Amino acid sequence: MKNRVTGIGGFFFKADDPDNLKDWYKKRLGIPTDQYGWSFKWRKDDDPEQRALTQWSPFDAATDYFKPSQKQFMFNFRVENLEELLEVLKEEGVTVIGSIEKYSYGKFGWILDPEGNKIELWEPVDEELL
């Protein structure tokens, strides 16, 4: 498999008051947050005409989205060919969580690293997001 991870798709973390925290980042650091956080937009190195994004999102501290991990954060990595990658990872003994979810803006899958951190793998369709 040529490429596995191609970049950071997002950084998600738990917060006691996500709306207040997004507001703090907006006021103090000038980050133009919305209901989801902030989408950092950038251009691809191998094709600068193509745009992409990385998502920054605080989640409510009570979220179940990070389970089974008990950690306060979750990385989202951009990948190529999610289905093939998950098969290869299974063969390598990596714990795969749930099944692939498909949306107009991409496919998602989840794994656990050796320390129990949940990692979201995203095969994006950038054109749907920009």
mmCIF file of N, CA and C in Angstrom:
data_model
loop_
_atom_site.group_PDB
_atom_site.id
_atom_site.type_symbol
_atom_site.label_atom_id
_atom_site.label_comp_id
_atom_site.label_asym_id
_atom_site.label_seq_id
_atom_site.Cartn_x
_atom_site.Cartn_y
_atom_site.Cartn_z
ATOM 1 N N MET A 1 0.856 -1.174 0.000
ATOM 2 C CA MET A 1 0.000 0.000 0.000
ATOM 3 C C MET A 1 0.898 1.232 0.000
ATOM 4 N N LYS A 2 0.716 2.104 -0.998
ATOM 5 C CA LYS A 2 1.582 3.264 -1.202
ATOM 6 C C LYS A 2 1.514 4.253 -0.039
ATOM 7 N N ASN A 3 0.387 4.887 0.146
ATOM 8 C CA ASN A 3 0.220 5.874 1.208
ATOM 9 C C ASN A 3 -0.774 5.368 2.238
ATOM 10 N N ARG A 4 -0.458 5.573 3.478
ATOM 11 C CA ARG A 4 -1.410 5.286 4.545
ATOM 12 C C ARG A 4 -1.967 6.626 5.003
ATOM 13 N N VAL A 5 -1.275 7.310 5.877
ATOM 14 C CA VAL A 5 -1.714 8.633 6.326
ATOM 15 C C VAL A 5 -1.125 9.689 5.401
ATOM 16 N N THR A 6 -1.971 10.640 4.985
ATOM 17 C CA THR A 6 -1.521 11.702 4.092
ATOM 18 C C THR A 6 -1.514 13.070 4.779
ATOM 19 N N GLY A 7 -2.015 13.143 6.008
ATOM 20 C CA GLY A 7 -2.022 14.413 6.732
ATOM 21 C C GLY A 7 -2.923 14.347 7.949
ATOM 22 N N ILE A 8 -2.982 15.433 8.670
ATOM 23 C CA ILE A 8 -3.874 15.525 9.837
ATOM 24 C C ILE A 8 -5.219 16.021 9.348
ATOM 25 N N GLY A 9 -6.245 15.261 9.635
ATOM 26 C CA GLY A 9 -7.596 15.649 9.243
ATOM 27 C C GLY A 9 -8.272 16.475 10.310
ATOM 28 N N GLY A 10 -7.860 16.264 11.559
ATOM 29 C CA GLY A 10 -8.473 17.040 12.626
ATOM 30 C C GLY A 10 -7.916 16.688 13.984
ATOM 31 N N PHE A 11 -8.207 17.547 14.929
ATOM 32 C CA PHE A 11 -7.867 17.309 16.328
ATOM 33 C C PHE A 11 -9.121 17.587 17.130
ATOM 34 N N PHE A 12 -9.585 16.563 17.835
ATOM 35 C CA PHE A 12 -10.819 16.643 18.606
ATOM 36 C C PHE A 12 -10.483 16.432 20.074
ATOM 37 N N PHE A 13 -11.090 17.225 20.937
ATOM 38 C CA PHE A 13 -10.803 17.086 22.368
ATOM 39 C C PHE A 13 -12.048 17.409 23.181
ATOM 40 N N LYS A 14 -12.086 16.856 24.382
ATOM 41 C CA LYS A 14 -13.219 17.055 25.282
ATOM 42 C C LYS A 14 -13.056 18.363 26.044
ATOM 43 N N ALA A 15 -14.184 19.029 26.269
ATOM 44 C CA ALA A 15 -14.194 20.285 27.005
ATOM 45 C C ALA A 15 -15.429 20.323 27.900
ATOM 46 N N ASP A 16 -15.288 20.913 29.080
ATOM 47 C CA ASP A 16 -16.427 21.030 29.992
ATOM 48 C C ASP A 16 -17.520 21.926 29.412
ATOM 49 N N ASP A 17 -17.128 22.955 28.676
ATOM 50 C CA ASP A 17 -18.086 23.890 28.079
ATOM 51 C C ASP A 17 -17.578 24.249 26.679
ATOM 52 N N PRO A 18 -17.837 23.375 25.689
ATOM 53 C CA PRO A 18 -17.284 23.598 24.353
ATOM 54 C C PRO A 18 -17.678 24.937 23.729
ATOM 55 N N ASP A 19 -18.913 25.384 23.935
ATOM 56 C CA ASP A 19 -19.335 26.647 23.335
ATOM 57 C C ASP A 19 -18.560 27.821 23.923
ATOM 58 N N ASN A 20 -18.373 27.822 25.233
ATOM 59 C CA ASN A 20 -17.599 28.878 25.881
ATOM 60 C C ASN A 20 -16.138 28.830 25.413
ATOM 61 N N LEU A 21 -15.603 27.634 25.275
ATOM 62 C CA LEU A 21 -14.214 27.486 24.834
ATOM 63 C C LEU A 21 -14.039 27.977 23.399
ATOM 64 N N LYS A 22 -14.976 27.638 22.515
ATOM 65 C CA LYS A 22 -14.907 28.142 21.135
ATOM 66 C C LYS A 22 -14.967 29.666 21.128
ATOM 67 N N ASP A 23 -15.826 30.228 21.962
ATOM 68 C CA ASP A 23 -15.935 31.682 22.071
ATOM 69 C C ASP A 23 -14.628 32.297 22.577
ATOM 70 N N TRP A 24 -13.989 31.649 23.557
ATOM 71 C CA TRP A 24 -12.710 32.137 24.085
ATOM 72 C C TRP A 24 -11.651 32.179 22.975
ATOM 73 N N TYR A 25 -11.552 31.081 22.205
ATOM 74 C CA TYR A 25 -10.580 31.028 21.111
ATOM 75 C C TYR A 25 -10.882 32.093 20.054
ATOM 76 N N LYS A 26 -12.164 32.349 19.808
ATOM 77 C CA LYS A 26 -12.549 33.377 18.844
ATOM 78 C C LYS A 26 -12.119 34.760 19.333
ATOM 79 N N LYS A 27 -12.440 35.081 20.581
ATOM 80 C CA LYS A 27 -12.131 36.402 21.132
ATOM 81 C C LYS A 27 -10.641 36.601 21.385
ATOM 82 N N ARG A 28 -9.967 35.626 21.951
ATOM 83 C CA ARG A 28 -8.580 35.780 22.372
ATOM 84 C C ARG A 28 -7.560 35.514 21.271
ATOM 85 N N LEU A 29 -7.860 34.561 20.371
ATOM 86 C CA LEU A 29 -6.882 34.190 19.341
ATOM 87 C C LEU A 29 -7.352 34.511 17.929
ATOM 88 N N GLY A 30 -8.576 35.023 17.810
ATOM 89 C CA GLY A 30 -9.074 35.401 16.494
ATOM 90 C C GLY A 30 -9.446 34.234 15.604
ATOM 91 N N ILE A 31 -9.674 33.076 16.187
ATOM 92 C CA ILE A 31 -10.065 31.902 15.409
ATOM 93 C C ILE A 31 -11.559 32.011 15.093
ATOM 94 N N PRO A 32 -11.921 32.020 13.814
ATOM 95 C CA PRO A 32 -13.321 32.198 13.429
ATOM 96 C C PRO A 32 -14.144 30.923 13.621
ATOM 97 N N THR A 33 -14.409 30.563 14.857
ATOM 98 C CA THR A 33 -15.099 29.315 15.161
ATOM 99 C C THR A 33 -16.564 29.362 14.748
ATOM 100 N N ASP A 34 -17.102 28.163 14.503
ATOM 101 C CA ASP A 34 -18.531 27.999 14.253
ATOM 102 C C ASP A 34 -19.032 26.900 15.179
ATOM 103 N N GLN A 35 -20.189 26.335 14.912
ATOM 104 C CA GLN A 35 -20.748 25.323 15.813
ATOM 105 C C GLN A 35 -19.878 24.073 15.941
ATOM 106 N N TYR A 36 -19.016 23.804 14.959
ATOM 107 C CA TYR A 36 -18.166 22.614 14.979
ATOM 108 C C TYR A 36 -16.745 22.888 15.458
ATOM 109 N N GLY A 37 -16.363 24.126 15.512
ATOM 110 C CA GLY A 37 -14.985 24.491 15.850
ATOM 111 C C GLY A 37 -14.425 25.373 14.762
ATOM 112 N N TRP A 38 -13.368 24.882 14.085
ATOM 113 C CA TRP A 38 -12.773 25.656 13.001
ATOM 114 C C TRP A 38 -12.168 24.719 11.975
ATOM 115 N N SER A 39 -12.365 25.044 10.722
ATOM 116 C CA SER A 39 -11.766 24.300 9.621
ATOM 117 C C SER A 39 -10.604 25.109 9.071
ATOM 118 N N PHE A 40 -9.378 24.630 9.304
ATOM 119 C CA PHE A 40 -8.183 25.247 8.738
ATOM 120 C C PHE A 40 -8.126 24.848 7.263
ATOM 121 N N LYS A 41 -8.114 25.806 6.375
ATOM 122 C CA LYS A 41 -8.049 25.497 4.951
ATOM 123 C C LYS A 41 -6.620 25.663 4.460
ATOM 124 N N TRP A 42 -6.213 24.777 3.555
ATOM 125 C CA TRP A 42 -4.862 24.795 3.039
ATOM 126 C C TRP A 42 -4.839 24.203 1.633
ATOM 127 N N ARG A 43 -3.688 24.284 0.989
ATOM 128 C CA ARG A 43 -3.527 23.741 -0.362
ATOM 129 C C ARG A 43 -2.596 22.531 -0.328
ATOM 130 N N LYS A 44 -2.871 21.589 -1.183
ATOM 131 C CA LYS A 44 -2.083 20.363 -1.229
ATOM 132 C C LYS A 44 -0.720 20.620 -1.862
ATOM 133 N N ASP A 45 0.332 20.051 -1.261
ATOM 134 C CA ASP A 45 1.691 20.226 -1.781
ATOM 135 C C ASP A 45 1.853 19.682 -3.194
ATOM 136 N N ASP A 46 1.312 18.495 -3.436
ATOM 137 C CA ASP A 46 1.516 17.859 -4.731
ATOM 138 C C ASP A 46 0.645 18.459 -5.836
ATOM 139 N N ASP A 47 -0.366 19.264 -5.461
ATOM 140 C CA ASP A 47 -1.224 19.929 -6.434
ATOM 141 C C ASP A 47 -1.815 21.179 -5.784
ATOM 142 N N PRO A 48 -1.076 22.294 -5.811
ATOM 143 C CA PRO A 48 -1.518 23.517 -5.125
ATOM 144 C C PRO A 48 -2.871 24.066 -5.582
ATOM 145 N N GLU A 49 -3.362 23.607 -6.724
ATOM 146 C CA GLU A 49 -4.689 24.030 -7.166
ATOM 147 C C GLU A 49 -5.786 23.373 -6.327
ATOM 148 N N GLN A 50 -5.459 22.257 -5.687
ATOM 149 C CA GLN A 50 -6.439 21.556 -4.851
ATOM 150 C C GLN A 50 -6.369 22.054 -3.419
ATOM 151 N N ARG A 51 -7.545 22.335 -2.868
ATOM 152 C CA ARG A 51 -7.636 22.790 -1.483
ATOM 153 C C ARG A 51 -8.089 21.641 -0.595
ATOM 154 N N ALA A 52 -7.791 21.761 0.694
ATOM 155 C CA ALA A 52 -8.183 20.751 1.679
ATOM 156 C C ALA A 52 -8.396 21.453 3.012
ATOM 157 N N LEU A 53 -8.781 20.686 4.022
ATOM 158 C CA LEU A 53 -8.971 21.288 5.336
ATOM 159 C C LEU A 53 -8.600 20.328 6.445
ATOM 160 N N THR A 54 -8.333 20.923 7.611
ATOM 161 C CA THR A 54 -8.086 20.200 8.853
ATOM 162 C C THR A 54 -9.036 20.790 9.879
ATOM 163 N N GLN A 55 -9.744 19.929 10.597
ATOM 164 C CA GLN A 55 -10.780 20.366 11.535
ATOM 165 C C GLN A 55 -10.260 20.400 12.975
ATOM 166 N N TRP A 56 -10.567 21.469 13.686
ATOM 167 C CA TRP A 56 -10.271 21.628 15.119
ATOM 168 C C TRP A 56 -11.622 21.696 15.822
ATOM 169 N N SER A 57 -11.892 20.753 16.753
ATOM 170 C CA SER A 57 -13.227 20.700 17.358
ATOM 171 C C SER A 57 -13.201 20.302 18.825
ATOM 172 N N PRO A 58 -13.717 21.183 19.700
ATOM 173 C CA PRO A 58 -13.965 20.776 21.077
ATOM 174 C C PRO A 58 -15.304 20.044 21.148
ATOM 175 N N PHE A 59 -15.320 18.919 21.850
ATOM 176 C CA PHE A 59 -16.530 18.124 22.065
ATOM 177 C C PHE A 59 -16.943 18.249 23.523
ATOM 178 N N ASP A 60 -18.206 18.055 23.789
ATOM 179 C CA ASP A 60 -18.674 18.041 25.173
ATOM 180 C C ASP A 60 -17.947 16.946 25.947
ATOM 181 N N ALA A 61 -17.582 17.225 27.191
ATOM 182 C CA ALA A 61 -16.823 16.277 28.023
ATOM 183 C C ALA A 61 -17.545 14.947 28.181
ATOM 184 N N ALA A 62 -18.871 14.945 28.056
ATOM 185 C CA ALA A 62 -19.650 13.714 28.239
ATOM 186 C C ALA A 62 -19.829 12.915 26.944
ATOM 187 N N THR A 63 -19.170 13.322 25.858
ATOM 188 C CA THR A 63 -19.352 12.648 24.578
ATOM 189 C C THR A 63 -18.981 11.164 24.648
ATOM 190 N N ASP A 64 -19.705 10.360 23.894
ATOM 191 C CA ASP A 64 -19.375 8.948 23.734
ATOM 192 C C ASP A 64 -18.573 8.715 22.457
ATOM 193 N N TYR A 65 -18.359 9.769 21.686
ATOM 194 C CA TYR A 65 -17.729 9.645 20.376
ATOM 195 C C TYR A 65 -16.304 9.103 20.449
ATOM 196 N N PHE A 66 -15.614 9.320 21.564
ATOM 197 C CA PHE A 66 -14.232 8.860 21.693
ATOM 198 C C PHE A 66 -14.140 7.419 22.211
ATOM 199 N N LYS A 67 -15.254 6.841 22.632
ATOM 200 C CA LYS A 67 -15.229 5.485 23.208
ATOM 201 C C LYS A 67 -14.826 4.468 22.160
ATOM 202 N N PRO A 68 -14.142 3.413 22.517
ATOM 203 C CA PRO A 68 -13.909 2.942 23.878
ATOM 204 C C PRO A 68 -12.752 3.623 24.592
ATOM 205 N N SER A 69 -12.070 4.556 23.934
ATOM 206 C CA SER A 69 -10.967 5.265 24.588
ATOM 207 C C SER A 69 -11.488 6.106 25.741
ATOM 208 N N GLN A 70 -10.706 6.200 26.788
ATOM 209 C CA GLN A 70 -11.031 7.052 27.932
ATOM 210 C C GLN A 70 -10.236 8.367 27.878
ATOM 211 N N LYS A 71 -9.528 8.580 26.791
ATOM 212 C CA LYS A 71 -8.668 9.766 26.648
ATOM 213 C C LYS A 71 -9.506 11.015 26.389
ATOM 214 N N GLN A 72 -8.887 12.158 26.588
ATOM 215 C CA GLN A 72 -9.548 13.448 26.430
ATOM 216 C C GLN A 72 -9.470 13.977 24.996
ATOM 217 N N PHE A 73 -8.813 13.252 24.101
ATOM 218 C CA PHE A 73 -8.612 13.741 22.745
ATOM 219 C C PHE A 73 -8.716 12.601 21.747
ATOM 220 N N MET A 74 -8.855 12.955 20.493
ATOM 221 C CA MET A 74 -8.835 11.972 19.411
ATOM 222 C C MET A 74 -8.255 12.661 18.175
ATOM 223 N N PHE A 75 -7.291 12.026 17.550
ATOM 224 C CA PHE A 75 -6.751 12.516 16.292
ATOM 225 C C PHE A 75 -7.589 11.987 15.142
ATOM 226 N N ASN A 76 -7.655 12.764 14.088
ATOM 227 C CA ASN A 76 -8.261 12.344 12.835
ATOM 228 C C ASN A 76 -7.160 12.484 11.788
ATOM 229 N N PHE A 77 -6.841 11.377 11.125
ATOM 230 C CA PHE A 77 -5.819 11.397 10.082
ATOM 231 C C PHE A 77 -6.470 11.242 8.714
ATOM 232 N N ARG A 78 -6.020 12.041 7.773
ATOM 233 C CA ARG A 78 -6.442 11.907 6.377
ATOM 234 C C ARG A 78 -5.716 10.693 5.796
ATOM 235 N N VAL A 79 -6.441 9.864 5.060
ATOM 236 C CA VAL A 79 -5.847 8.660 4.470
ATOM 237 C C VAL A 79 -6.307 8.503 3.021
ATOM 238 N N GLU A 80 -5.601 7.665 2.308
ATOM 239 C CA GLU A 80 -6.010 7.248 0.972
ATOM 240 C C GLU A 80 -6.493 5.814 1.071
ATOM 241 N N ASN A 81 -7.559 5.497 0.375
ATOM 242 C CA ASN A 81 -8.103 4.138 0.299
ATOM 243 C C ASN A 81 -8.342 3.536 1.681
ATOM 244 N N LEU A 82 -9.289 4.097 2.395
ATOM 245 C CA LEU A 82 -9.619 3.681 3.757
ATOM 246 C C LEU A 82 -9.914 2.196 3.869
ATOM 247 N N GLU A 83 -10.713 1.664 2.958
ATOM 248 C CA GLU A 83 -11.106 0.260 3.053
ATOM 249 C C GLU A 83 -9.890 -0.662 2.991
ATOM 250 N N GLU A 84 -8.997 -0.415 2.054
ATOM 251 C CA GLU A 84 -7.782 -1.227 1.944
ATOM 252 C C GLU A 84 -6.906 -1.055 3.181
ATOM 253 N N LEU A 85 -6.761 0.181 3.645
ATOM 254 C CA LEU A 85 -5.931 0.440 4.820
ATOM 255 C C LEU A 85 -6.454 -0.307 6.043
ATOM 256 N N LEU A 86 -7.759 -0.293 6.261
ATOM 257 C CA LEU A 86 -8.312 -0.998 7.426
ATOM 258 C C LEU A 86 -8.073 -2.503 7.331
ATOM 259 N N GLU A 87 -8.150 -3.054 6.138
ATOM 260 C CA GLU A 87 -7.861 -4.487 5.959
ATOM 261 C C GLU A 87 -6.408 -4.793 6.299
ATOM 262 N N VAL A 88 -5.493 -3.959 5.811
ATOM 263 C CA VAL A 88 -4.067 -4.142 6.101
ATOM 264 C C VAL A 88 -3.819 -4.020 7.605
ATOM 265 N N LEU A 89 -4.423 -3.024 8.236
ATOM 266 C CA LEU A 89 -4.235 -2.839 9.679
ATOM 267 C C LEU A 89 -4.768 -4.027 10.476
ATOM 268 N N LYS A 90 -5.915 -4.562 10.072
ATOM 269 C CA LYS A 90 -6.460 -5.766 10.735
ATOM 270 C C LYS A 90 -5.462 -6.918 10.641
ATOM 271 N N GLU A 91 -4.917 -7.113 9.442
ATOM 272 C CA GLU A 91 -3.930 -8.181 9.230
ATOM 273 C C GLU A 91 -2.695 -7.975 10.100
ATOM 274 N N GLU A 92 -2.366 -6.725 10.402
ATOM 275 C CA GLU A 92 -1.205 -6.403 11.223
ATOM 276 C C GLU A 92 -1.527 -6.454 12.719
ATOM 277 N N GLY A 93 -2.768 -6.810 13.058
ATOM 278 C CA GLY A 93 -3.144 -6.966 14.459
ATOM 279 C C GLY A 93 -3.665 -5.703 15.135
ATOM 280 N N VAL A 94 -3.948 -4.660 14.366
ATOM 281 C CA VAL A 94 -4.471 -3.416 14.936
ATOM 282 C C VAL A 94 -5.957 -3.601 15.242
ATOM 283 N N THR A 95 -6.413 -3.065 16.369
ATOM 284 C CA THR A 95 -7.820 -3.125 16.742
ATOM 285 C C THR A 95 -8.606 -2.125 15.914
ATOM 286 N N VAL A 96 -9.548 -2.640 15.130
ATOM 287 C CA VAL A 96 -10.440 -1.801 14.326
ATOM 288 C C VAL A 96 -11.766 -1.730 15.068
ATOM 289 N N ILE A 97 -12.328 -0.520 15.167
ATOM 290 C CA ILE A 97 -13.563 -0.294 15.911
ATOM 291 C C ILE A 97 -14.701 -0.022 14.934
ATOM 292 N N GLY A 98 -15.802 -0.737 15.102
ATOM 293 C CA GLY A 98 -16.993 -0.479 14.295
ATOM 294 C C GLY A 98 -16.787 -0.756 12.823
ATOM 295 N N SER A 99 -17.651 -0.149 12.024
ATOM 296 C CA SER A 99 -17.572 -0.332 10.580
ATOM 297 C C SER A 99 -17.444 1.035 9.906
ATOM 298 N N ILE A 100 -17.078 0.997 8.656
ATOM 299 C CA ILE A 100 -16.874 2.222 7.895
ATOM 300 C C ILE A 100 -18.197 2.969 7.755
ATOM 301 N N GLU A 101 -18.118 4.293 7.932
ATOM 302 C CA GLU A 101 -19.278 5.159 7.715
ATOM 303 C C GLU A 101 -18.976 6.040 6.507
ATOM 304 N N LYS A 102 -19.978 6.163 5.615
ATOM 305 C CA LYS A 102 -19.799 6.916 4.378
ATOM 306 C C LYS A 102 -20.744 8.116 4.340
ATOM 307 N N TYR A 103 -20.180 9.264 3.939
ATOM 308 C CA TYR A 103 -20.929 10.505 3.799
ATOM 309 C C TYR A 103 -20.501 11.172 2.495
ATOM 310 N N SER A 104 -21.188 12.217 2.091
ATOM 311 C CA SER A 104 -20.827 12.907 0.850
ATOM 312 C C SER A 104 -19.418 13.492 0.921
ATOM 313 N N TYR A 105 -18.945 13.824 2.128
ATOM 314 C CA TYR A 105 -17.635 14.453 2.312
ATOM 315 C C TYR A 105 -16.534 13.454 2.679
ATOM 316 N N GLY A 106 -16.845 12.156 2.641
ATOM 317 C CA GLY A 106 -15.801 11.163 2.852
ATOM 318 C C GLY A 106 -16.229 9.942 3.627
ATOM 319 N N LYS A 107 -15.269 9.039 3.788
ATOM 320 C CA LYS A 107 -15.464 7.792 4.535
ATOM 321 C C LYS A 107 -14.671 7.864 5.827
ATOM 322 N N PHE A 108 -15.209 7.236 6.877
ATOM 323 C CA PHE A 108 -14.566 7.250 8.187
ATOM 324 C C PHE A 108 -14.448 5.827 8.727
ATOM 325 N N GLY A 109 -13.331 5.571 9.398
ATOM 326 C CA GLY A 109 -13.101 4.326 10.111
ATOM 327 C C GLY A 109 -12.308 4.651 11.377
ATOM 328 N N TRP A 110 -12.273 3.692 12.326
ATOM 329 C CA TRP A 110 -11.623 3.968 13.611
ATOM 330 C C TRP A 110 -10.777 2.790 14.045
ATOM 331 N N ILE A 111 -9.665 3.130 14.696
ATOM 332 C CA ILE A 111 -8.751 2.129 15.248
ATOM 333 C C ILE A 111 -8.318 2.583 16.635
ATOM 334 N N LEU A 112 -7.662 1.672 17.360
ATOM 335 C CA LEU A 112 -7.035 2.005 18.640
ATOM 336 C C LEU A 112 -5.536 1.817 18.511
ATOM 337 N N ASP A 113 -4.766 2.739 19.092
ATOM 338 C CA ASP A 113 -3.320 2.539 19.142
ATOM 339 C C ASP A 113 -2.993 1.689 20.376
ATOM 340 N N PRO A 114 -1.732 1.299 20.583
ATOM 341 C CA PRO A 114 -1.389 0.419 21.702
ATOM 342 C C PRO A 114 -1.682 0.991 23.086
ATOM 343 N N GLU A 115 -1.862 2.314 23.208
ATOM 344 C CA GLU A 115 -2.163 2.917 24.509
ATOM 345 C C GLU A 115 -3.639 3.238 24.680
ATOM 346 N N GLY A 116 -4.466 2.733 23.775
ATOM 347 C CA GLY A 116 -5.909 2.917 23.904
ATOM 348 C C GLY A 116 -6.445 4.225 23.361
ATOM 349 N N ASN A 117 -5.646 4.955 22.593
ATOM 350 C CA ASN A 117 -6.121 6.184 21.962
ATOM 351 C C ASN A 117 -6.933 5.825 20.725
ATOM 352 N N LYS A 118 -8.143 6.343 20.659
ATOM 353 C CA LYS A 118 -8.963 6.132 19.468
ATOM 354 C C LYS A 118 -8.472 7.077 18.381
ATOM 355 N N ILE A 119 -8.323 6.551 17.181
ATOM 356 C CA ILE A 119 -7.866 7.320 16.032
ATOM 357 C C ILE A 119 -8.927 7.198 14.948
ATOM 358 N N GLU A 120 -9.348 8.352 14.442
ATOM 359 C CA GLU A 120 -10.307 8.376 13.349
ATOM 360 C C GLU A 120 -9.532 8.482 12.050
ATOM 361 N N LEU A 121 -9.850 7.620 11.099
ATOM 362 C CA LEU A 121 -9.229 7.639 9.782
ATOM 363 C C LEU A 121 -10.268 8.142 8.789
ATOM 364 N N TRP A 122 -9.883 9.138 7.999
ATOM 365 C CA TRP A 122 -10.826 9.815 7.106
ATOM 366 C C TRP A 122 -10.285 9.845 5.692
ATOM 367 N N GLU A 123 -11.046 9.277 4.785
ATOM 368 C CA GLU A 123 -10.752 9.402 3.336
ATOM 369 C C GLU A 123 -11.655 10.525 2.833
ATOM 370 N N PRO A 124 -11.127 11.750 2.773
ATOM 371 C CA PRO A 124 -11.976 12.910 2.489
ATOM 372 C C PRO A 124 -12.363 13.060 1.022
ATOM 373 N N VAL A 125 -13.458 13.757 0.832
ATOM 374 C CA VAL A 125 -13.870 14.284 -0.463
ATOM 375 C C VAL A 125 -13.865 15.791 -0.273
ATOM 376 N N ASP A 126 -12.681 16.400 -0.413
ATOM 377 C CA ASP A 126 -12.490 17.811 -0.099
ATOM 378 C C ASP A 126 -13.439 18.733 -0.858
ATOM 379 N N GLU A 127 -13.756 18.375 -2.091
ATOM 380 C CA GLU A 127 -14.617 19.224 -2.917
ATOM 381 C C GLU A 127 -15.985 19.449 -2.256
ATOM 382 N N GLU A 128 -16.431 18.504 -1.463
ATOM 383 C CA GLU A 128 -17.725 18.610 -0.784
ATOM 384 C C GLU A 128 -17.671 19.573 0.411
ATOM 385 N N LEU A 129 -16.480 19.870 0.894
ATOM 386 C CA LEU A 129 -16.324 20.655 2.120
ATOM 387 C C LEU A 129 -15.916 22.099 1.874
ATOM 388 N N LEU A 130 -15.384 22.389 0.712
ATOM 389 C CA LEU A 130 -14.816 23.727 0.479
ATOM 390 C C LEU A 130 -15.720 24.605 -0.350
#
